[in-house]
């Protein structure tokens, strides 16, 4: 696929060559438009997750993330928010950054998307293997992740769509999620296109079905109306005002 796409992220227009990996793909299915970013297994060592700076203060948004990485001589190739949060902003569930557990696994009952069981954990381990597991299964697994986020609901588990999802649901919202392609471990981030009011909303069932189409058997919902991608932002890029907790970043040296 060698088609040039003009996409606007964070107030900046960027020309991107859409290839199988390392570019944004725009895919329309039904009434929704999905933006897709793929991270090949070979690049997972550059995928990081960040929540707080060296002083323990939340980074809050893409501006804070960009500044935090710049202090380390790094820049954003791609970034997106990593899940649902509570006051703080603090992630609602398991958060592991650079091998350090910053928020423990949350096995409580509650209301809202995060607590719609089964929920799950997306992780990358020290060997560079990525996966999505149902939360209780992750707790039993003994996996020691390099990075991990817990969110909910689980969209797909072993190729099965979450039982609460209705294919005829009228609950259409902006949504983002992450999945792992079965054949090769490629990590796939998806967000509905927030710039098009007519195409930005989708049901949980349609989102899960799209991940099946992408070759994923396991996928996890990340967040809703707040979700966005940042792609190759310049130092002077003005991002859309937003608050996040943890964020994923595919990084490279400046």
PDB file of C-alpha atoms in Angstrom:
ATOM      1  CA  UNK A   1       0.000   0.000   0.000  1.00  0.00           C
ATOM      2  CA  UNK A   2       1.753   3.201  -1.189  1.00  0.00           C
ATOM      3  CA  UNK A   3      -0.900   5.829  -0.967  1.00  0.00           C
ATOM      4  CA  UNK A   4      -0.214   9.272   0.492  1.00  0.00           C
ATOM      5  CA  UNK A   5      -2.591  10.462   3.158  1.00  0.00           C
ATOM      6  CA  UNK A   6      -2.914  14.026   4.424  1.00  0.00           C
ATOM      7  CA  UNK A   7      -3.954  13.816   8.058  1.00  0.00           C
ATOM      8  CA  UNK A   8      -4.303  16.506  10.708  1.00  0.00           C
ATOM      9  CA  UNK A   9      -3.241  15.660  14.251  1.00  0.00           C
ATOM     10  CA  UNK A  10      -2.886  18.159  17.082  1.00  0.00           C
ATOM     11  CA  UNK A  11      -3.248  21.154  14.790  1.00  0.00           C
ATOM     12  CA  UNK A  12      -0.518  19.991  12.381  1.00  0.00           C
ATOM     13  CA  UNK A  13      -0.945  18.654   8.859  1.00  0.00           C
ATOM     14  CA  UNK A  14       1.415  15.753   8.161  1.00  0.00           C
ATOM     15  CA  UNK A  15       1.915  13.874   4.895  1.00  0.00           C
ATOM     16  CA  UNK A  16       2.271  10.164   5.635  1.00  0.00           C
ATOM     17  CA  UNK A  17       2.973   7.276   3.323  1.00  0.00           C
ATOM     18  CA  UNK A  18       0.484   4.567   4.298  1.00  0.00           C
ATOM     19  CA  UNK A  19       2.321   1.261   4.304  1.00  0.00           C
ATOM     20  CA  UNK A  20       1.644  -2.045   6.045  1.00  0.00           C
ATOM     21  CA  UNK A  21       3.364  -0.709   9.177  1.00  0.00           C
ATOM     22  CA  UNK A  22       4.608   2.526  10.728  1.00  0.00           C
ATOM     23  CA  UNK A  23       2.011   4.785   9.135  1.00  0.00           C
ATOM     24  CA  UNK A  24      -1.581   5.769   9.753  1.00  0.00           C
ATOM     25  CA  UNK A  25      -4.162   3.930   7.694  1.00  0.00           C
ATOM     26  CA  UNK A  26      -7.689   5.238   7.218  1.00  0.00           C
ATOM     27  CA  UNK A  27     -10.332   2.531   6.798  1.00  0.00           C
ATOM     28  CA  UNK A  28     -14.070   3.029   6.388  1.00  0.00           C
ATOM     29  CA  UNK A  29     -16.471   0.334   7.520  1.00  0.00           C
ATOM     30  CA  UNK A  30     -20.183   1.050   7.483  1.00  0.00           C
ATOM     31  CA  UNK A  31     -20.818   4.450   9.003  1.00  0.00           C
ATOM     32  CA  UNK A  32     -17.449   4.622  10.819  1.00  0.00           C
ATOM     33  CA  UNK A  33     -13.941   5.622   9.810  1.00  0.00           C
ATOM     34  CA  UNK A  34     -11.096   3.934  11.678  1.00  0.00           C
ATOM     35  CA  UNK A  35      -7.552   5.241  11.942  1.00  0.00           C
ATOM     36  CA  UNK A  36      -5.039   2.417  12.355  1.00  0.00           C
ATOM     37  CA  UNK A  37      -1.444   2.455  13.602  1.00  0.00           C
ATOM     38  CA  UNK A  38       0.598  -0.760  13.550  1.00  0.00           C
ATOM     39  CA  UNK A  39       3.722  -1.592  15.542  1.00  0.00           C
ATOM     40  CA  UNK A  40       5.642  -4.595  14.224  1.00  0.00           C
ATOM     41  CA  UNK A  41       7.170  -7.013  16.701  1.00  0.00           C
ATOM     42  CA  UNK A  42      10.639  -5.771  15.730  1.00  0.00           C
ATOM     43  CA  UNK A  43       9.691  -2.233  16.826  1.00  0.00           C
ATOM     44  CA  UNK A  44       8.097  -3.114  20.162  1.00  0.00           C
ATOM     45  CA  UNK A  45      11.332  -2.224  21.957  1.00  0.00           C
ATOM     46  CA  UNK A  46      10.594   1.404  21.058  1.00  0.00           C
ATOM     47  CA  UNK A  47       7.046   1.275  22.395  1.00  0.00           C
ATOM     48  CA  UNK A  48       6.847   2.830  25.852  1.00  0.00           C
ATOM     49  CA  UNK A  49       4.163   3.874  28.314  1.00  0.00           C
ATOM     50  CA  UNK A  50       4.379   7.001  30.457  1.00  0.00           C
ATOM     51  CA  UNK A  51       2.213   8.487  33.181  1.00  0.00           C
ATOM     52  CA  UNK A  52       4.424  10.616  35.461  1.00  0.00           C
ATOM     53  CA  UNK A  53       7.639  12.605  35.191  1.00  0.00           C
ATOM     54  CA  UNK A  54      10.827  12.094  37.235  1.00  0.00           C
ATOM     55  CA  UNK A  55       9.272  14.045  40.164  1.00  0.00           C
ATOM     56  CA  UNK A  56       6.150  11.899  40.156  1.00  0.00           C
ATOM     57  CA  UNK A  57       3.880  14.497  38.569  1.00  0.00           C
ATOM     58  CA  UNK A  58       1.332  13.337  35.976  1.00  0.00           C
ATOM     59  CA  UNK A  59       2.286  14.310  32.426  1.00  0.00           C
ATOM     60  CA  UNK A  60      -1.437  14.965  31.761  1.00  0.00           C
ATOM     61  CA  UNK A  61      -1.374  15.314  27.961  1.00  0.00           C
ATOM     62  CA  UNK A  62       0.664  15.054  24.764  1.00  0.00           C
ATOM     63  CA  UNK A  63       2.444  18.328  25.603  1.00  0.00           C
ATOM     64  CA  UNK A  64       3.709  16.885  28.872  1.00  0.00           C
ATOM     65  CA  UNK A  65       4.677  13.639  27.178  1.00  0.00           C
ATOM     66  CA  UNK A  66       6.615  15.445  24.440  1.00  0.00           C
ATOM     67  CA  UNK A  67       8.519  17.567  26.975  1.00  0.00           C
ATOM     68  CA  UNK A  68       9.239  14.535  29.162  1.00  0.00           C
ATOM     69  CA  UNK A  69      10.678  12.592  26.237  1.00  0.00           C
ATOM     70  CA  UNK A  70      12.677  15.596  24.999  1.00  0.00           C
ATOM     71  CA  UNK A  71      14.513  15.663  28.336  1.00  0.00           C
ATOM     72  CA  UNK A  72      15.687  12.132  27.502  1.00  0.00           C
ATOM     73  CA  UNK A  73      16.745  13.034  23.972  1.00  0.00           C
ATOM     74  CA  UNK A  74      13.697  11.317  22.488  1.00  0.00           C
ATOM     75  CA  UNK A  75      10.763  12.384  20.368  1.00  0.00           C
ATOM     76  CA  UNK A  76       7.318  11.048  19.532  1.00  0.00           C
ATOM     77  CA  UNK A  77       6.805   9.068  16.373  1.00  0.00           C
ATOM     78  CA  UNK A  78       3.361   8.007  17.525  1.00  0.00           C
ATOM     79  CA  UNK A  79       1.389   8.418  20.756  1.00  0.00           C
ATOM     80  CA  UNK A  80      -2.086   7.724  22.069  1.00  0.00           C
ATOM     81  CA  UNK A  81      -3.840   7.660  25.429  1.00  0.00           C
ATOM     82  CA  UNK A  82      -3.564   4.337  27.246  1.00  0.00           C
ATOM     83  CA  UNK A  83      -6.827   3.849  29.102  1.00  0.00           C
ATOM     84  CA  UNK A  84      -9.494   5.003  31.515  1.00  0.00           C
ATOM     85  CA  UNK A  85      -8.528   7.121  34.520  1.00  0.00           C
ATOM     86  CA  UNK A  86      -9.917   8.622  37.703  1.00  0.00           C
ATOM     87  CA  UNK A  87      -9.182  11.819  39.630  1.00  0.00           C
ATOM     88  CA  UNK A  88      -5.490  12.694  39.568  1.00  0.00           C
ATOM     89  CA  UNK A  89      -5.358  11.892  36.679  1.00  0.00           C
ATOM     90  CA  UNK A  90      -4.619   8.336  37.872  1.00  0.00           C
ATOM     91  CA  UNK A  91      -5.168   5.161  35.815  1.00  0.00           C
ATOM     92  CA  UNK A  92      -8.072   3.035  37.078  1.00  0.00           C
ATOM     93  CA  UNK A  93      -6.110  -0.203  36.885  1.00  0.00           C
ATOM     94  CA  UNK A  94      -2.775  -1.893  36.365  1.00  0.00           C
ATOM     95  CA  UNK A  95      -0.143   0.464  35.018  1.00  0.00           C
ATOM     96  CA  UNK A  96       3.418  -0.696  34.383  1.00  0.00           C
ATOM     97  CA  UNK A  97       5.976   1.714  32.912  1.00  0.00           C
ATOM     98  CA  UNK A  98       9.538   0.562  32.174  1.00  0.00           C
ATOM     99  CA  UNK A  99       9.013  -2.572  34.241  1.00  0.00           C
ATOM    100  CA  UNK A 100       7.821  -0.660  37.328  1.00  0.00           C
ATOM    101  CA  UNK A 101       4.294  -1.215  38.615  1.00  0.00           C
ATOM    102  CA  UNK A 102       2.839   2.240  39.273  1.00  0.00           C
ATOM    103  CA  UNK A 103      -0.790   1.188  39.829  1.00  0.00           C
ATOM    104  CA  UNK A 104      -1.745  -2.365  40.904  1.00  0.00           C
ATOM    105  CA  UNK A 105      -4.170  -4.693  39.176  1.00  0.00           C
ATOM    106  CA  UNK A 106      -7.767  -3.691  39.927  1.00  0.00           C
ATOM    107  CA  UNK A 107     -10.042  -6.683  40.619  1.00  0.00           C
ATOM    108  CA  UNK A 108     -12.881  -4.682  42.184  1.00  0.00           C
ATOM    109  CA  UNK A 109     -16.471  -4.531  40.982  1.00  0.00           C
ATOM    110  CA  UNK A 110     -17.833  -1.220  39.780  1.00  0.00           C
ATOM    111  CA  UNK A 111     -19.806   0.677  37.158  1.00  0.00           C
ATOM    112  CA  UNK A 112     -18.772   2.011  33.778  1.00  0.00           C
ATOM    113  CA  UNK A 113     -16.788   0.644  30.856  1.00  0.00           C
ATOM    114  CA  UNK A 114     -13.687  -0.209  32.880  1.00  0.00           C
ATOM    115  CA  UNK A 115     -15.684  -2.579  35.101  1.00  0.00           C
ATOM    116  CA  UNK A 116     -17.708  -4.241  32.328  1.00  0.00           C
ATOM    117  CA  UNK A 117     -16.429  -7.793  32.900  1.00  0.00           C
ATOM    118  CA  UNK A 118     -14.573  -9.389  31.419  1.00  0.00           C
ATOM    119  CA  UNK A 119     -12.090  -6.542  31.270  1.00  0.00           C
ATOM    120  CA  UNK A 120      -8.429  -7.073  30.496  1.00  0.00           C
ATOM    121  CA  UNK A 121      -4.765  -6.155  30.334  1.00  0.00           C
ATOM    122  CA  UNK A 122      -2.614  -5.250  27.342  1.00  0.00           C
ATOM    123  CA  UNK A 123       1.079  -5.876  27.957  1.00  0.00           C
ATOM    124  CA  UNK A 124       4.525  -6.146  26.400  1.00  0.00           C
ATOM    125  CA  UNK A 125       6.951  -8.349  28.327  1.00  0.00           C
ATOM    126  CA  UNK A 126      10.726  -8.081  28.708  1.00  0.00           C
ATOM    127  CA  UNK A 127      11.249 -10.405  25.726  1.00  0.00           C
ATOM    128  CA  UNK A 128       9.220  -8.169  23.439  1.00  0.00           C
ATOM    129  CA  UNK A 129       6.113 -10.350  23.318  1.00  0.00           C
ATOM    130  CA  UNK A 130       2.789  -8.494  23.317  1.00  0.00           C
ATOM    131  CA  UNK A 131      -0.578  -9.796  24.408  1.00  0.00           C
ATOM    132  CA  UNK A 132      -4.052  -9.084  25.702  1.00  0.00           C
ATOM    133  CA  UNK A 133      -5.424 -11.217  28.535  1.00  0.00           C
ATOM    134  CA  UNK A 134      -8.618 -11.201  30.568  1.00  0.00           C
ATOM    135  CA  UNK A 135      -7.795  -9.622  33.939  1.00  0.00           C
ATOM    136  CA  UNK A 136      -8.170 -12.726  36.117  1.00  0.00           C
ATOM    137  CA  UNK A 137      -6.141 -14.771  33.626  1.00  0.00           C
ATOM    138  CA  UNK A 138      -3.406 -12.137  33.694  1.00  0.00           C
ATOM    139  CA  UNK A 139      -3.359 -12.253  37.509  1.00  0.00           C
ATOM    140  CA  UNK A 140      -2.737 -16.012  37.335  1.00  0.00           C
ATOM    141  CA  UNK A 141      -0.228 -15.876  34.503  1.00  0.00           C
ATOM    142  CA  UNK A 142       2.880 -14.735  36.359  1.00  0.00           C
ATOM    143  CA  UNK A 143       3.753 -12.450  33.429  1.00  0.00           C
ATOM    144  CA  UNK A 144       6.259  -9.709  34.336  1.00  0.00           C
ATOM    145  CA  UNK A 145       5.494  -6.938  31.848  1.00  0.00           C
ATOM    146  CA  UNK A 146       7.799  -4.179  30.700  1.00  0.00           C
ATOM    147  CA  UNK A 147       4.692  -2.118  30.049  1.00  0.00           C
ATOM    148  CA  UNK A 148       1.035  -2.828  30.754  1.00  0.00           C
ATOM    149  CA  UNK A 149      -2.322  -1.135  30.983  1.00  0.00           C
ATOM    150  CA  UNK A 150      -5.585  -2.481  32.364  1.00  0.00           C
ATOM    151  CA  UNK A 151      -8.837  -1.307  30.843  1.00  0.00           C
ATOM    152  CA  UNK A 152     -12.269  -2.518  29.927  1.00  0.00           C
ATOM    153  CA  UNK A 153     -14.220  -3.952  28.463  1.00  0.00           C
ATOM    154  CA  UNK A 154     -12.289  -6.712  26.713  1.00  0.00           C
ATOM    155  CA  UNK A 155     -13.382  -6.465  23.076  1.00  0.00           C
ATOM    156  CA  UNK A 156     -12.108  -9.878  22.013  1.00  0.00           C
ATOM    157  CA  UNK A 157     -10.863 -12.882  23.942  1.00  0.00           C
ATOM    158  CA  UNK A 158      -9.530 -15.814  21.912  1.00  0.00           C
ATOM    159  CA  UNK A 159     -11.531 -14.649  18.928  1.00  0.00           C
ATOM    160  CA  UNK A 160     -14.827 -14.303  20.814  1.00  0.00           C
ATOM    161  CA  UNK A 161     -16.607 -10.935  20.978  1.00  0.00           C
ATOM    162  CA  UNK A 162     -17.561  -9.738  24.480  1.00  0.00           C
ATOM    163  CA  UNK A 163     -20.937 -11.330  25.309  1.00  0.00           C
ATOM    164  CA  UNK A 164     -22.513  -8.012  26.362  1.00  0.00           C
ATOM    165  CA  UNK A 165     -22.051  -6.427  22.927  1.00  0.00           C
ATOM    166  CA  UNK A 166     -25.155  -6.105  20.745  1.00  0.00           C
ATOM    167  CA  UNK A 167     -24.610  -5.917  16.955  1.00  0.00           C
ATOM    168  CA  UNK A 168     -27.744  -3.735  16.768  1.00  0.00           C
ATOM    169  CA  UNK A 169     -26.686  -1.388  19.566  1.00  0.00           C
ATOM    170  CA  UNK A 170     -27.435   2.309  19.117  1.00  0.00           C
ATOM    171  CA  UNK A 171     -24.746   3.218  21.692  1.00  0.00           C
ATOM    172  CA  UNK A 172     -22.385   4.862  19.220  1.00  0.00           C
ATOM    173  CA  UNK A 173     -19.401   6.784  20.593  1.00  0.00           C
ATOM    174  CA  UNK A 174     -15.875   7.855  19.740  1.00  0.00           C
ATOM    175  CA  UNK A 175     -13.723   4.856  20.754  1.00  0.00           C
ATOM    176  CA  UNK A 176     -10.127   3.642  20.805  1.00  0.00           C
ATOM    177  CA  UNK A 177      -8.612   0.222  21.401  1.00  0.00           C
ATOM    178  CA  UNK A 178      -5.514  -1.960  21.031  1.00  0.00           C
ATOM    179  CA  UNK A 179      -5.180  -5.497  19.718  1.00  0.00           C
ATOM    180  CA  UNK A 180      -2.488  -8.047  18.893  1.00  0.00           C
ATOM    181  CA  UNK A 181      -2.474  -9.758  15.498  1.00  0.00           C
ATOM    182  CA  UNK A 182      -2.440 -13.510  15.955  1.00  0.00           C
ATOM    183  CA  UNK A 183      -0.163 -14.480  13.070  1.00  0.00           C
ATOM    184  CA  UNK A 184       2.865 -12.380  14.021  1.00  0.00           C
ATOM    185  CA  UNK A 185       2.285 -10.451  17.263  1.00  0.00           C
ATOM    186  CA  UNK A 186       1.890  -7.091  15.541  1.00  0.00           C
ATOM    187  CA  UNK A 187       0.329  -4.531  17.911  1.00  0.00           C
ATOM    188  CA  UNK A 188      -2.511  -2.543  16.360  1.00  0.00           C
ATOM    189  CA  UNK A 189      -3.907   0.707  17.767  1.00  0.00           C
ATOM    190  CA  UNK A 190      -7.272   1.921  16.449  1.00  0.00           C
ATOM    191  CA  UNK A 191      -9.238   5.113  17.045  1.00  0.00           C
ATOM    192  CA  UNK A 192     -12.329   6.360  15.260  1.00  0.00           C
ATOM    193  CA  UNK A 193     -11.721   9.540  13.290  1.00  0.00           C
ATOM    194  CA  UNK A 194     -12.729  12.391  15.589  1.00  0.00           C
ATOM    195  CA  UNK A 195     -12.425  15.022  12.830  1.00  0.00           C
ATOM    196  CA  UNK A 196     -15.485  13.721  10.990  1.00  0.00           C
ATOM    197  CA  UNK A 197     -18.645  14.061  13.102  1.00  0.00           C
ATOM    198  CA  UNK A 198     -20.504  11.650  10.834  1.00  0.00           C
ATOM    199  CA  UNK A 199     -17.824   8.937  10.994  1.00  0.00           C
ATOM    200  CA  UNK A 200     -16.357   9.237  14.490  1.00  0.00           C
ATOM    201  CA  UNK A 201     -18.855   7.076  16.377  1.00  0.00           C
ATOM    202  CA  UNK A 202     -19.079   3.290  16.484  1.00  0.00           C
ATOM    203  CA  UNK A 203     -20.604   0.546  18.634  1.00  0.00           C
ATOM    204  CA  UNK A 204     -18.506  -1.803  20.754  1.00  0.00           C
ATOM    205  CA  UNK A 205     -19.615  -4.712  18.570  1.00  0.00           C
ATOM    206  CA  UNK A 206     -18.526  -2.984  15.359  1.00  0.00           C
ATOM    207  CA  UNK A 207     -15.163  -2.073  16.898  1.00  0.00           C
ATOM    208  CA  UNK A 208     -14.585  -5.660  18.041  1.00  0.00           C
ATOM    209  CA  UNK A 209     -15.589  -6.943  14.594  1.00  0.00           C
ATOM    210  CA  UNK A 210     -13.070  -4.601  12.973  1.00  0.00           C
ATOM    211  CA  UNK A 211     -10.258  -6.094  15.077  1.00  0.00           C
ATOM    212  CA  UNK A 212     -11.307  -9.560  13.917  1.00  0.00           C
ATOM    213  CA  UNK A 213     -10.989  -8.280  10.352  1.00  0.00           C
ATOM    214  CA  UNK A 214      -7.473  -7.054  11.185  1.00  0.00           C
ATOM    215  CA  UNK A 215      -6.482 -10.573  12.238  1.00  0.00           C
ATOM    216  CA  UNK A 216      -6.656 -10.059  16.004  1.00  0.00           C
ATOM    217  CA  UNK A 217      -8.175 -12.622  18.356  1.00  0.00           C
ATOM    218  CA  UNK A 218      -7.512 -10.492  21.450  1.00  0.00           C
ATOM    219  CA  UNK A 219      -8.263  -6.774  21.760  1.00  0.00           C
ATOM    220  CA  UNK A 220      -8.930  -4.291  24.558  1.00  0.00           C
ATOM    221  CA  UNK A 221     -10.981  -1.103  24.662  1.00  0.00           C
ATOM    222  CA  UNK A 222      -8.873   1.863  25.804  1.00  0.00           C
ATOM    223  CA  UNK A 223     -11.065   4.965  26.022  1.00  0.00           C
ATOM    224  CA  UNK A 224     -13.866   6.930  24.441  1.00  0.00           C
ATOM    225  CA  UNK A 225     -14.503  10.557  23.587  1.00  0.00           C
ATOM    226  CA  UNK A 226     -11.070  11.751  24.775  1.00  0.00           C
ATOM    227  CA  UNK A 227      -9.074   9.487  22.473  1.00  0.00           C
ATOM    228  CA  UNK A 228      -6.648  10.762  19.861  1.00  0.00           C
ATOM    229  CA  UNK A 229      -3.433   9.984  17.997  1.00  0.00           C
ATOM    230  CA  UNK A 230      -0.316  12.177  17.868  1.00  0.00           C
ATOM    231  CA  UNK A 231       1.868  11.443  14.850  1.00  0.00           C
ATOM    232  CA  UNK A 232       5.323  12.954  14.283  1.00  0.00           C
ATOM    233  CA  UNK A 233       4.517  16.193  16.146  1.00  0.00           C
ATOM    234  CA  UNK A 234       6.943  19.080  15.815  1.00  0.00           C
ATOM    235  CA  UNK A 235       8.283  20.932  18.835  1.00  0.00           C
ATOM    236  CA  UNK A 236       5.819  23.773  18.118  1.00  0.00           C
ATOM    237  CA  UNK A 237       2.742  21.614  17.478  1.00  0.00           C
ATOM    238  CA  UNK A 238      -0.318  22.867  19.365  1.00  0.00           C
ATOM    239  CA  UNK A 239      -2.263  19.852  20.604  1.00  0.00           C
ATOM    240  CA  UNK A 240      -5.994  19.764  21.217  1.00  0.00           C
ATOM    241  CA  UNK A 241      -6.567  20.569  24.927  1.00  0.00           C
ATOM    242  CA  UNK A 242      -7.133  17.280  26.736  1.00  0.00           C
ATOM    243  CA  UNK A 243      -6.390  15.386  29.934  1.00  0.00           C
ATOM    244  CA  UNK A 244      -5.002  11.849  29.946  1.00  0.00           C
ATOM    245  CA  UNK A 245      -3.356   9.606  32.488  1.00  0.00           C
ATOM    246  CA  UNK A 246      -0.979   7.002  31.021  1.00  0.00           C
ATOM    247  CA  UNK A 247      -0.001   7.344  27.359  1.00  0.00           C
ATOM    248  CA  UNK A 248       1.640   5.020  24.857  1.00  0.00           C
ATOM    249  CA  UNK A 249       4.523   6.410  22.837  1.00  0.00           C
ATOM    250  CA  UNK A 250       6.520   4.912  20.004  1.00  0.00           C
ATOM    251  CA  UNK A 251       9.763   6.824  20.481  1.00  0.00           C
ATOM    252  CA  UNK A 252      12.923   7.558  18.538  1.00  0.00           C
ATOM    253  CA  UNK A 253      16.065   9.560  19.132  1.00  0.00           C
ATOM    254  CA  UNK A 254      15.786  13.259  18.362  1.00  0.00           C
TER     255      UNK A 254
END
